[in-house]
């Protein structure tokens, strides 16, 4: 089957020649698809929580009956939100969807700081953020980790957008009564909802940390000479096009058994730094992608739509934002690993220079999995909450 017939069969729109690329043989086609999967699942924003840990979105029967689930959500006492063992609960959003969350740290009524963590691509509220209970007790941190729309136990949002992501976070903060201001930490692709909050609800933010934040190559202010030779740029365009127009092709490739697809990414040094590989080695049962889970359409389509919003065209350019915090004490931090093979350090350095009001931190031996490093997580929290600026993580722009 030729490439055109292959795309026509799996496309969801009337077929037109979509690319200006020349005809390619099957071997090259497989290579392109493999790289696109790498872009989606490993190379640009995989949070590296194994998908086997992510539960399928439950039916209402998993929480008693639909009526009892609705009644329970409506009757939640804001001072003591209903939660199961381990501080897990749900809120009902204004549009009727449910959003699941997990509490960590000290009790909310005893806390000094209230933080929401926004997970990345293919992750959920069980993501690893290696902040010790001792540290959270010391600083008085109340931490919320939640399932973004369509992940874990949260309902999907068929109208997912940049603004809807910020709206979900705002509603979560309001229903849990986090106060007029709260802190936000966005990890990897979880930085796109965080950027949306910075743009749309800056008055609610006491401070923000972006940890290894992904880069959207469609941001207009990114200089051409900095990204023209970055292979991720063209791969992201391929991946968005395939995700939007040929989901059948993508789903087939991710779940078929004839050729290696996602498995080539597992512990591949092309996508992970040495420090990342150490993390993966010490993560029992780590698996980048689970085909059995991706066969389930709700999970597959949530990942696909999340990717499209993240890497598609935005209605604002983050690099053109003026300091939204003005003279307030709120501040935006970026934490980047120098050896990150997912997000180029050069782009993060450019952003920090373009927006001098950002506090930029760099981990010299760090890769993309900074949230698995307890020392780095402690530094992130102390910097965000106390304004500490550890010399160990000051960028060395002469470092080669």
mmCIF file of C-alpha atoms in Angstrom:
data_model
loop_
_atom_site.group_PDB
_atom_site.id
_atom_site.type_symbol
_atom_site.label_atom_id
_atom_site.label_comp_id
_atom_site.label_asym_id
_atom_site.label_seq_id
_atom_site.Cartn_x
_atom_site.Cartn_y
_atom_site.Cartn_z
ATOM 1 C CA UNK A 1 0.000 0.000 0.000
ATOM 2 C CA UNK A 2 1.452 3.382 -0.966
ATOM 3 C CA UNK A 3 1.691 6.295 1.421
ATOM 4 C CA UNK A 4 -1.265 8.169 -0.145
ATOM 5 C CA UNK A 5 -3.567 5.142 0.073
ATOM 6 C CA UNK A 6 -2.382 4.492 3.609
ATOM 7 C CA UNK A 7 -3.233 8.042 4.722
ATOM 8 C CA UNK A 8 -6.545 8.026 2.826
ATOM 9 C CA UNK A 9 -7.705 4.859 4.568
ATOM 10 C CA UNK A 10 -6.958 6.176 8.070
ATOM 11 C CA UNK A 11 -7.906 9.817 7.569
ATOM 12 C CA UNK A 12 -11.074 11.265 9.095
ATOM 13 C CA UNK A 13 -11.445 14.042 6.499
ATOM 14 C CA UNK A 14 -11.865 14.080 2.721
ATOM 15 C CA UNK A 15 -8.401 13.316 1.465
ATOM 16 C CA UNK A 16 -6.241 15.926 -0.169
ATOM 17 C CA UNK A 17 -2.505 15.810 -0.704
ATOM 18 C CA UNK A 18 -1.549 17.227 2.685
ATOM 19 C CA UNK A 19 2.212 17.393 2.427
ATOM 20 C CA UNK A 20 4.742 18.671 -0.003
ATOM 21 C CA UNK A 21 6.973 15.730 0.864
ATOM 22 C CA UNK A 22 8.037 13.365 -1.940
ATOM 23 C CA UNK A 23 6.799 9.790 -2.077
ATOM 24 C CA UNK A 24 8.653 7.587 0.384
ATOM 25 C CA UNK A 25 9.165 3.868 0.619
ATOM 26 C CA UNK A 26 7.621 1.810 3.453
ATOM 27 C CA UNK A 27 10.863 1.763 5.433
ATOM 28 C CA UNK A 28 11.038 5.551 5.439
ATOM 29 C CA UNK A 29 7.334 5.803 6.292
ATOM 30 C CA UNK A 30 7.841 3.578 9.317
ATOM 31 C CA UNK A 31 10.793 5.711 10.380
ATOM 32 C CA UNK A 32 8.707 8.905 10.143
ATOM 33 C CA UNK A 33 5.876 7.386 12.167
ATOM 34 C CA UNK A 34 8.327 6.143 14.757
ATOM 35 C CA UNK A 35 9.789 9.618 15.106
ATOM 36 C CA UNK A 36 6.345 11.179 15.372
ATOM 37 C CA UNK A 37 5.482 8.791 18.188
ATOM 38 C CA UNK A 38 8.782 9.722 19.767
ATOM 39 C CA UNK A 39 7.789 13.361 19.556
ATOM 40 C CA UNK A 40 4.444 12.714 21.194
ATOM 41 C CA UNK A 41 5.348 10.204 23.864
ATOM 42 C CA UNK A 42 8.952 10.786 24.703
ATOM 43 C CA UNK A 43 10.648 13.639 22.977
ATOM 44 C CA UNK A 44 8.366 16.523 23.855
ATOM 45 C CA UNK A 45 6.800 16.351 27.223
ATOM 46 C CA UNK A 46 6.317 12.845 28.533
ATOM 47 C CA UNK A 47 6.064 13.202 32.285
ATOM 48 C CA UNK A 48 7.306 9.635 32.644
ATOM 49 C CA UNK A 49 4.695 8.374 35.028
ATOM 50 C CA UNK A 50 4.082 4.943 33.646
ATOM 51 C CA UNK A 51 0.734 4.684 31.897
ATOM 52 C CA UNK A 52 0.127 1.324 33.570
ATOM 53 C CA UNK A 53 -0.352 3.300 36.786
ATOM 54 C CA UNK A 54 -3.055 5.469 35.231
ATOM 55 C CA UNK A 55 -6.505 4.023 35.830
ATOM 56 C CA UNK A 56 -9.061 4.021 33.090
ATOM 57 C CA UNK A 57 -11.628 6.761 33.627
ATOM 58 C CA UNK A 58 -14.244 5.009 35.776
ATOM 59 C CA UNK A 59 -17.920 4.838 35.001
ATOM 60 C CA UNK A 60 -20.368 6.434 37.435
ATOM 61 C CA UNK A 61 -21.064 2.950 38.843
ATOM 62 C CA UNK A 62 -17.559 2.926 40.275
ATOM 63 C CA UNK A 63 -18.700 5.695 42.591
ATOM 64 C CA UNK A 64 -22.073 4.183 43.514
ATOM 65 C CA UNK A 65 -24.913 5.374 41.228
ATOM 66 C CA UNK A 66 -24.911 8.447 38.955
ATOM 67 C CA UNK A 67 -27.400 10.187 41.212
ATOM 68 C CA UNK A 68 -25.458 9.487 44.371
ATOM 69 C CA UNK A 69 -22.232 10.664 42.748
ATOM 70 C CA UNK A 70 -23.894 13.935 41.767
ATOM 71 C CA UNK A 71 -25.530 14.322 45.164
ATOM 72 C CA UNK A 72 -22.250 13.678 46.943
ATOM 73 C CA UNK A 73 -20.395 16.244 44.840
ATOM 74 C CA UNK A 74 -23.086 18.862 45.353
ATOM 75 C CA UNK A 75 -23.094 18.325 49.115
ATOM 76 C CA UNK A 76 -19.351 18.680 49.669
ATOM 77 C CA UNK A 77 -18.504 20.863 52.632
ATOM 78 C CA UNK A 78 -15.914 23.377 51.299
ATOM 79 C CA UNK A 79 -14.269 23.479 54.727
ATOM 80 C CA UNK A 80 -13.799 19.712 54.668
ATOM 81 C CA UNK A 81 -13.998 18.440 51.065
ATOM 82 C CA UNK A 82 -15.163 14.874 50.801
ATOM 83 C CA UNK A 83 -12.221 12.606 50.123
ATOM 84 C CA UNK A 84 -11.436 8.966 50.399
ATOM 85 C CA UNK A 85 -8.478 7.358 52.153
ATOM 86 C CA UNK A 86 -5.273 9.147 51.181
ATOM 87 C CA UNK A 87 -6.883 12.527 50.619
ATOM 88 C CA UNK A 88 -8.447 11.750 47.242
ATOM 89 C CA UNK A 89 -11.633 13.523 46.212
ATOM 90 C CA UNK A 90 -13.694 14.981 43.360
ATOM 91 C CA UNK A 91 -15.310 18.285 42.543
ATOM 92 C CA UNK A 92 -18.134 18.971 40.111
ATOM 93 C CA UNK A 93 -17.341 21.717 37.620
ATOM 94 C CA UNK A 94 -19.854 24.254 36.338
ATOM 95 C CA UNK A 95 -20.249 22.354 33.067
ATOM 96 C CA UNK A 96 -21.097 19.128 34.896
ATOM 97 C CA UNK A 97 -17.742 17.399 34.510
ATOM 98 C CA UNK A 98 -15.966 15.879 37.484
ATOM 99 C CA UNK A 99 -12.360 16.668 38.349
ATOM 100 C CA UNK A 100 -10.420 14.320 40.632
ATOM 101 C CA UNK A 101 -7.686 15.497 42.982
ATOM 102 C CA UNK A 102 -5.268 14.242 45.642
ATOM 103 C CA UNK A 103 -4.152 16.105 48.757
ATOM 104 C CA UNK A 104 -0.628 16.025 50.182
ATOM 105 C CA UNK A 105 1.266 17.873 52.877
ATOM 106 C CA UNK A 106 -0.279 19.442 55.953
ATOM 107 C CA UNK A 107 -4.015 19.960 56.517
ATOM 108 C CA UNK A 108 -5.326 22.922 54.574
ATOM 109 C CA UNK A 109 -6.500 24.811 57.658
ATOM 110 C CA UNK A 110 -2.991 24.575 59.156
ATOM 111 C CA UNK A 111 -1.083 25.495 55.994
ATOM 112 C CA UNK A 112 0.987 28.556 55.171
ATOM 113 C CA UNK A 113 1.149 27.860 51.438
ATOM 114 C CA UNK A 114 -1.374 26.283 49.069
ATOM 115 C CA UNK A 115 0.007 24.820 45.839
ATOM 116 C CA UNK A 116 -1.581 23.173 42.803
ATOM 117 C CA UNK A 117 0.645 20.939 40.661
ATOM 118 C CA UNK A 118 -0.274 20.566 36.966
ATOM 119 C CA UNK A 119 0.856 17.241 35.523
ATOM 120 C CA UNK A 120 2.176 16.732 32.032
ATOM 121 C CA UNK A 121 1.354 14.544 29.047
ATOM 122 C CA UNK A 122 0.151 10.983 29.788
ATOM 123 C CA UNK A 123 0.376 11.476 33.553
ATOM 124 C CA UNK A 124 -2.159 11.959 36.350
ATOM 125 C CA UNK A 125 -2.560 13.022 39.970
ATOM 126 C CA UNK A 126 -0.313 10.168 41.106
ATOM 127 C CA UNK A 127 2.698 11.766 39.410
ATOM 128 C CA UNK A 128 5.958 11.880 41.277
ATOM 129 C CA UNK A 129 6.929 15.229 42.757
ATOM 130 C CA UNK A 130 9.618 14.295 45.249
ATOM 131 C CA UNK A 131 8.835 16.747 48.028
ATOM 132 C CA UNK A 132 9.338 15.119 51.405
ATOM 133 C CA UNK A 133 6.677 15.189 54.092
ATOM 134 C CA UNK A 134 9.330 16.618 56.417
ATOM 135 C CA UNK A 135 9.793 19.639 54.138
ATOM 136 C CA UNK A 136 6.059 20.158 53.720
ATOM 137 C CA UNK A 137 5.615 20.001 57.498
ATOM 138 C CA UNK A 138 8.451 22.483 58.004
ATOM 139 C CA UNK A 139 7.094 25.043 55.555
ATOM 140 C CA UNK A 140 3.406 24.323 56.103
ATOM 141 C CA UNK A 141 2.605 23.254 52.543
ATOM 142 C CA UNK A 142 -0.817 22.031 51.430
ATOM 143 C CA UNK A 143 -0.354 20.406 48.011
ATOM 144 C CA UNK A 144 -3.030 19.528 45.452
ATOM 145 C CA UNK A 145 -2.315 17.182 42.547
ATOM 146 C CA UNK A 146 -5.243 16.695 40.187
ATOM 147 C CA UNK A 147 -6.195 14.756 37.084
ATOM 148 C CA UNK A 148 -6.519 17.129 34.150
ATOM 149 C CA UNK A 149 -9.559 16.635 31.910
ATOM 150 C CA UNK A 150 -9.690 13.125 30.488
ATOM 151 C CA UNK A 151 -6.881 11.780 32.636
ATOM 152 C CA UNK A 152 -7.158 9.356 35.530
ATOM 153 C CA UNK A 153 -10.543 9.768 37.205
ATOM 154 C CA UNK A 154 -11.464 13.132 35.660
ATOM 155 C CA UNK A 155 -14.072 13.400 32.920
ATOM 156 C CA UNK A 156 -12.843 14.343 29.427
ATOM 157 C CA UNK A 157 -13.549 17.784 28.039
ATOM 158 C CA UNK A 158 -14.567 17.580 24.366
ATOM 159 C CA UNK A 159 -14.084 21.364 24.177
ATOM 160 C CA UNK A 160 -10.602 21.369 25.660
ATOM 161 C CA UNK A 161 -8.707 24.601 25.002
ATOM 162 C CA UNK A 162 -6.098 26.825 26.563
ATOM 163 C CA UNK A 163 -8.796 28.770 28.392
ATOM 164 C CA UNK A 164 -10.671 25.683 29.574
ATOM 165 C CA UNK A 165 -7.509 24.366 31.212
ATOM 166 C CA UNK A 166 -7.091 27.607 33.168
ATOM 167 C CA UNK A 167 -10.796 27.603 34.025
ATOM 168 C CA UNK A 168 -10.558 24.072 35.463
ATOM 169 C CA UNK A 169 -7.687 25.132 37.699
ATOM 170 C CA UNK A 170 -9.526 28.249 38.861
ATOM 171 C CA UNK A 171 -12.661 26.244 39.676
ATOM 172 C CA UNK A 172 -10.577 23.677 41.538
ATOM 173 C CA UNK A 173 -9.013 26.423 43.645
ATOM 174 C CA UNK A 174 -12.389 28.049 44.302
ATOM 175 C CA UNK A 175 -14.207 24.870 45.310
ATOM 176 C CA UNK A 176 -11.367 23.795 47.594
ATOM 177 C CA UNK A 177 -11.278 27.339 48.991
ATOM 178 C CA UNK A 178 -7.578 27.915 48.483
ATOM 179 C CA UNK A 179 -8.073 31.642 48.939
ATOM 180 C CA UNK A 180 -7.725 34.663 46.712
ATOM 181 C CA UNK A 181 -4.226 33.564 45.661
ATOM 182 C CA UNK A 182 -2.511 30.205 45.325
ATOM 183 C CA UNK A 183 0.778 28.856 43.961
ATOM 184 C CA UNK A 184 1.056 26.880 40.720
ATOM 185 C CA UNK A 185 3.686 24.410 39.528
ATOM 186 C CA UNK A 186 3.452 23.208 35.909
ATOM 187 C CA UNK A 187 5.536 20.210 34.828
ATOM 188 C CA UNK A 188 6.578 19.604 31.200
ATOM 189 C CA UNK A 189 3.445 19.773 28.996
ATOM 190 C CA UNK A 190 1.577 20.769 32.140
ATOM 191 C CA UNK A 191 3.149 24.156 31.548
ATOM 192 C CA UNK A 192 0.620 24.999 28.810
ATOM 193 C CA UNK A 193 -2.316 25.168 31.277
ATOM 194 C CA UNK A 194 0.046 27.076 33.547
ATOM 195 C CA UNK A 195 0.889 29.628 30.830
ATOM 196 C CA UNK A 196 -2.853 29.993 30.256
ATOM 197 C CA UNK A 197 -3.326 30.804 33.942
ATOM 198 C CA UNK A 198 -0.531 33.369 33.757
ATOM 199 C CA UNK A 199 -2.289 34.959 30.783
ATOM 200 C CA UNK A 200 -5.900 34.717 31.959
ATOM 201 C CA UNK A 201 -5.938 34.731 35.779
ATOM 202 C CA UNK A 202 -2.653 36.328 36.944
ATOM 203 C CA UNK A 203 -4.446 38.030 39.838
ATOM 204 C CA UNK A 204 -5.068 34.587 41.388
ATOM 205 C CA UNK A 205 -1.431 33.510 41.358
ATOM 206 C CA UNK A 206 0.825 33.992 44.367
ATOM 207 C CA UNK A 207 3.723 32.533 42.395
ATOM 208 C CA UNK A 208 4.448 30.112 39.560
ATOM 209 C CA UNK A 209 7.148 27.557 38.783
ATOM 210 C CA UNK A 210 7.507 25.975 35.344
ATOM 211 C CA UNK A 211 9.561 22.781 35.583
ATOM 212 C CA UNK A 212 11.187 21.624 32.322
ATOM 213 C CA UNK A 213 8.381 23.424 30.428
ATOM 214 C CA UNK A 214 7.772 22.331 26.854
ATOM 215 C CA UNK A 215 8.249 24.731 23.948
ATOM 216 C CA UNK A 216 5.604 25.271 21.279
ATOM 217 C CA UNK A 217 7.471 25.922 18.046
ATOM 218 C CA UNK A 218 4.522 27.949 16.749
ATOM 219 C CA UNK A 219 5.106 30.768 19.199
ATOM 220 C CA UNK A 220 5.671 33.723 16.848
ATOM 221 C CA UNK A 221 8.484 35.278 18.863
ATOM 222 C CA UNK A 222 10.814 32.286 18.702
ATOM 223 C CA UNK A 223 13.746 33.372 16.496
ATOM 224 C CA UNK A 224 14.061 31.469 13.254
ATOM 225 C CA UNK A 225 17.832 31.063 13.514
ATOM 226 C CA UNK A 226 17.450 29.341 16.887
ATOM 227 C CA UNK A 227 14.908 26.728 15.788
ATOM 228 C CA UNK A 228 15.484 26.258 12.061
ATOM 229 C CA UNK A 229 17.782 23.253 12.582
ATOM 230 C CA UNK A 230 15.864 21.815 15.536
ATOM 231 C CA UNK A 231 14.395 18.509 14.346
ATOM 232 C CA UNK A 232 11.653 18.819 16.970
ATOM 233 C CA UNK A 233 10.099 21.702 15.030
ATOM 234 C CA UNK A 234 9.150 19.674 11.956
ATOM 235 C CA UNK A 235 8.315 16.590 14.001
ATOM 236 C CA UNK A 236 5.861 18.575 16.088
ATOM 237 C CA UNK A 237 4.106 19.757 12.911
ATOM 238 C CA UNK A 238 3.912 16.200 11.629
ATOM 239 C CA UNK A 239 2.621 14.969 14.973
ATOM 240 C CA UNK A 240 -0.100 17.622 15.241
ATOM 241 C CA UNK A 241 -1.275 16.998 11.665
ATOM 242 C CA UNK A 242 -1.422 13.239 12.164
ATOM 243 C CA UNK A 243 -3.117 13.603 15.549
ATOM 244 C CA UNK A 244 -5.763 15.942 14.136
ATOM 245 C CA UNK A 245 -6.493 14.410 10.744
ATOM 246 C CA UNK A 246 -5.490 10.729 10.881
ATOM 247 C CA UNK A 247 -6.192 9.503 14.417
ATOM 248 C CA UNK A 248 -6.915 6.036 13.025
ATOM 249 C CA UNK A 249 -3.415 5.856 11.580
ATOM 250 C CA UNK A 250 -1.853 7.020 14.841
ATOM 251 C CA UNK A 251 -3.937 4.636 16.946
ATOM 252 C CA UNK A 252 -3.029 1.747 14.652
ATOM 253 C CA UNK A 253 0.655 2.544 14.833
ATOM 254 C CA UNK A 254 0.657 2.816 18.621
ATOM 255 C CA UNK A 255 -1.185 -0.473 19.119
ATOM 256 C CA UNK A 256 -0.022 -2.669 16.217
ATOM 257 C CA UNK A 257 2.423 -5.519 16.778
ATOM 258 C CA UNK A 258 4.074 -5.830 13.375
ATOM 259 C CA UNK A 259 6.692 -3.117 13.856
ATOM 260 C CA UNK A 260 8.400 -1.627 16.918
ATOM 261 C CA UNK A 261 6.755 1.702 17.785
ATOM 262 C CA UNK A 262 6.689 3.030 21.320
ATOM 263 C CA UNK A 263 8.997 0.341 22.654
ATOM 264 C CA UNK A 264 11.970 1.923 20.904
ATOM 265 C CA UNK A 265 11.660 4.903 23.251
ATOM 266 C CA UNK A 266 11.915 2.950 26.480
ATOM 267 C CA UNK A 267 15.236 3.915 28.119
ATOM 268 C CA UNK A 268 16.562 5.131 24.777
ATOM 269 C CA UNK A 269 19.567 7.442 25.363
ATOM 270 C CA UNK A 270 18.494 9.452 22.332
ATOM 271 C CA UNK A 271 15.537 10.750 24.327
ATOM 272 C CA UNK A 272 16.869 10.607 27.893
ATOM 273 C CA UNK A 273 19.966 12.019 29.563
ATOM 274 C CA UNK A 274 22.263 9.927 31.744
ATOM 275 C CA UNK A 275 20.557 11.268 34.867
ATOM 276 C CA UNK A 276 17.144 10.432 33.384
ATOM 277 C CA UNK A 277 18.306 6.904 32.600
ATOM 278 C CA UNK A 278 19.362 6.492 36.226
ATOM 279 C CA UNK A 279 15.859 7.508 37.281
ATOM 280 C CA UNK A 280 14.280 5.024 34.882
ATOM 281 C CA UNK A 281 16.621 2.274 36.055
ATOM 282 C CA UNK A 282 15.511 2.854 39.636
ATOM 283 C CA UNK A 283 11.805 3.030 38.785
ATOM 284 C CA UNK A 284 10.553 -0.558 39.094
ATOM 285 C CA UNK A 285 8.304 -1.598 36.242
ATOM 286 C CA UNK A 286 8.760 1.672 34.389
ATOM 287 C CA UNK A 287 7.060 1.586 31.010
ATOM 288 C CA UNK A 288 6.848 4.553 28.688
ATOM 289 C CA UNK A 289 3.766 3.380 26.862
ATOM 290 C CA UNK A 290 1.277 0.591 27.379
ATOM 291 C CA UNK A 291 -0.450 -0.597 24.211
ATOM 292 C CA UNK A 292 -3.262 -2.281 26.117
ATOM 293 C CA UNK A 293 -4.203 1.058 27.674
ATOM 294 C CA UNK A 294 -3.957 2.938 24.393
ATOM 295 C CA UNK A 295 -6.454 0.535 22.849
ATOM 296 C CA UNK A 296 -9.032 2.132 25.125
ATOM 297 C CA UNK A 297 -10.435 5.018 23.111
ATOM 298 C CA UNK A 298 -11.082 7.452 26.014
ATOM 299 C CA UNK A 299 -7.403 7.317 26.999
ATOM 300 C CA UNK A 300 -6.133 7.536 23.427
ATOM 301 C CA UNK A 301 -8.370 10.479 22.490
ATOM 302 C CA UNK A 302 -7.560 12.374 25.702
ATOM 303 C CA UNK A 303 -3.852 12.096 24.915
ATOM 304 C CA UNK A 304 -4.415 13.071 21.294
ATOM 305 C CA UNK A 305 -6.542 16.145 22.064
ATOM 306 C CA UNK A 306 -4.193 17.243 24.825
ATOM 307 C CA UNK A 307 -1.295 17.084 22.389
ATOM 308 C CA UNK A 308 -3.176 19.052 19.722
ATOM 309 C CA UNK A 309 -4.034 21.901 22.111
ATOM 310 C CA UNK A 310 -0.513 22.008 23.522
ATOM 311 C CA UNK A 311 1.316 22.047 20.186
ATOM 312 C CA UNK A 312 -1.298 23.720 18.013
ATOM 313 C CA UNK A 313 -1.776 27.429 17.395
ATOM 314 C CA UNK A 314 -2.286 29.502 20.549
ATOM 315 C CA UNK A 315 -4.350 32.663 20.888
ATOM 316 C CA UNK A 316 -1.442 34.414 22.600
ATOM 317 C CA UNK A 317 2.343 34.420 22.501
ATOM 318 C CA UNK A 318 3.899 33.766 25.937
ATOM 319 C CA UNK A 319 7.060 35.542 24.839
ATOM 320 C CA UNK A 320 5.108 38.789 24.363
ATOM 321 C CA UNK A 321 3.587 38.812 27.846
ATOM 322 C CA UNK A 322 4.541 41.726 30.074
ATOM 323 C CA UNK A 323 5.140 40.968 33.715
ATOM 324 C CA UNK A 324 1.594 40.096 34.832
ATOM 325 C CA UNK A 325 2.503 40.404 38.489
ATOM 326 C CA UNK A 326 3.562 44.030 38.352
ATOM 327 C CA UNK A 327 4.953 45.247 41.662
ATOM 328 C CA UNK A 328 3.510 42.358 43.656
ATOM 329 C CA UNK A 329 5.702 39.760 45.332
ATOM 330 C CA UNK A 330 4.482 37.070 42.932
ATOM 331 C CA UNK A 331 7.147 35.690 40.619
ATOM 332 C CA UNK A 332 7.532 33.234 37.755
ATOM 333 C CA UNK A 333 10.352 30.682 37.899
ATOM 334 C CA UNK A 334 11.638 28.362 35.191
ATOM 335 C CA UNK A 335 13.593 25.243 36.158
ATOM 336 C CA UNK A 336 15.518 23.542 33.372
ATOM 337 C CA UNK A 337 17.966 20.638 33.149
ATOM 338 C CA UNK A 338 21.085 21.493 31.176
ATOM 339 C CA UNK A 339 21.201 17.958 29.727
ATOM 340 C CA UNK A 340 17.492 17.784 28.921
ATOM 341 C CA UNK A 341 17.075 16.034 25.554
ATOM 342 C CA UNK A 342 13.355 16.710 25.425
ATOM 343 C CA UNK A 343 13.383 20.506 25.693
ATOM 344 C CA UNK A 344 16.549 22.286 24.485
ATOM 345 C CA UNK A 345 18.269 24.346 27.149
ATOM 346 C CA UNK A 346 19.085 26.995 24.530
ATOM 347 C CA UNK A 347 15.398 27.791 24.086
ATOM 348 C CA UNK A 348 14.797 28.131 27.816
ATOM 349 C CA UNK A 349 17.780 30.462 28.078
ATOM 350 C CA UNK A 350 16.390 32.561 25.248
ATOM 351 C CA UNK A 351 13.026 32.812 27.014
ATOM 352 C CA UNK A 352 14.673 33.871 30.267
ATOM 353 C CA UNK A 353 16.534 36.636 28.434
ATOM 354 C CA UNK A 354 13.499 37.676 26.424
ATOM 355 C CA UNK A 355 11.417 37.933 29.627
ATOM 356 C CA UNK A 356 13.874 39.258 32.229
ATOM 357 C CA UNK A 357 11.183 39.283 34.914
ATOM 358 C CA UNK A 358 11.394 35.464 34.955
ATOM 359 C CA UNK A 359 13.684 33.878 37.538
ATOM 360 C CA UNK A 360 15.644 31.228 35.662
ATOM 361 C CA UNK A 361 17.276 28.206 37.345
ATOM 362 C CA UNK A 362 19.381 25.532 35.679
ATOM 363 C CA UNK A 363 20.375 22.104 36.968
ATOM 364 C CA UNK A 364 23.809 21.354 35.539
ATOM 365 C CA UNK A 365 23.523 17.572 35.433
ATOM 366 C CA UNK A 366 19.734 17.476 35.185
ATOM 367 C CA UNK A 367 17.680 16.023 32.382
ATOM 368 C CA UNK A 368 13.932 16.102 31.806
ATOM 369 C CA UNK A 369 12.977 14.184 34.946
ATOM 370 C CA UNK A 370 13.822 16.865 37.501
ATOM 371 C CA UNK A 371 10.733 16.116 39.597
ATOM 372 C CA UNK A 372 12.288 12.754 40.494
ATOM 373 C CA UNK A 373 15.175 14.529 42.261
ATOM 374 C CA UNK A 374 14.240 15.316 45.872
ATOM 375 C CA UNK A 375 16.983 17.926 46.217
ATOM 376 C CA UNK A 376 15.750 19.778 43.137
ATOM 377 C CA UNK A 377 12.121 19.568 44.292
ATOM 378 C CA UNK A 378 13.094 21.049 47.659
ATOM 379 C CA UNK A 379 14.968 23.858 45.893
ATOM 380 C CA UNK A 380 11.940 24.514 43.664
ATOM 381 C CA UNK A 381 9.667 24.890 46.673
ATOM 382 C CA UNK A 382 12.064 27.014 48.721
ATOM 383 C CA UNK A 383 12.685 29.295 45.771
ATOM 384 C CA UNK A 384 8.986 29.626 44.928
ATOM 385 C CA UNK A 385 7.763 30.138 48.495
ATOM 386 C CA UNK A 386 10.679 31.745 50.320
ATOM 387 C CA UNK A 387 12.511 33.502 47.504
ATOM 388 C CA UNK A 388 15.717 31.529 48.045
ATOM 389 C CA UNK A 389 18.166 31.506 45.148
ATOM 390 C CA UNK A 390 20.541 28.540 45.599
ATOM 391 C CA UNK A 391 23.907 29.189 43.895
ATOM 392 C CA UNK A 392 24.052 25.551 42.785
ATOM 393 C CA UNK A 393 21.243 26.202 40.301
ATOM 394 C CA UNK A 394 22.345 29.527 38.903
ATOM 395 C CA UNK A 395 22.855 29.191 35.138
ATOM 396 C CA UNK A 396 26.395 29.263 33.815
ATOM 397 C CA UNK A 397 26.008 30.649 30.311
ATOM 398 C CA UNK A 398 29.630 29.805 29.553
ATOM 399 C CA UNK A 399 29.031 26.153 30.457
ATOM 400 C CA UNK A 400 29.742 23.841 27.538
#
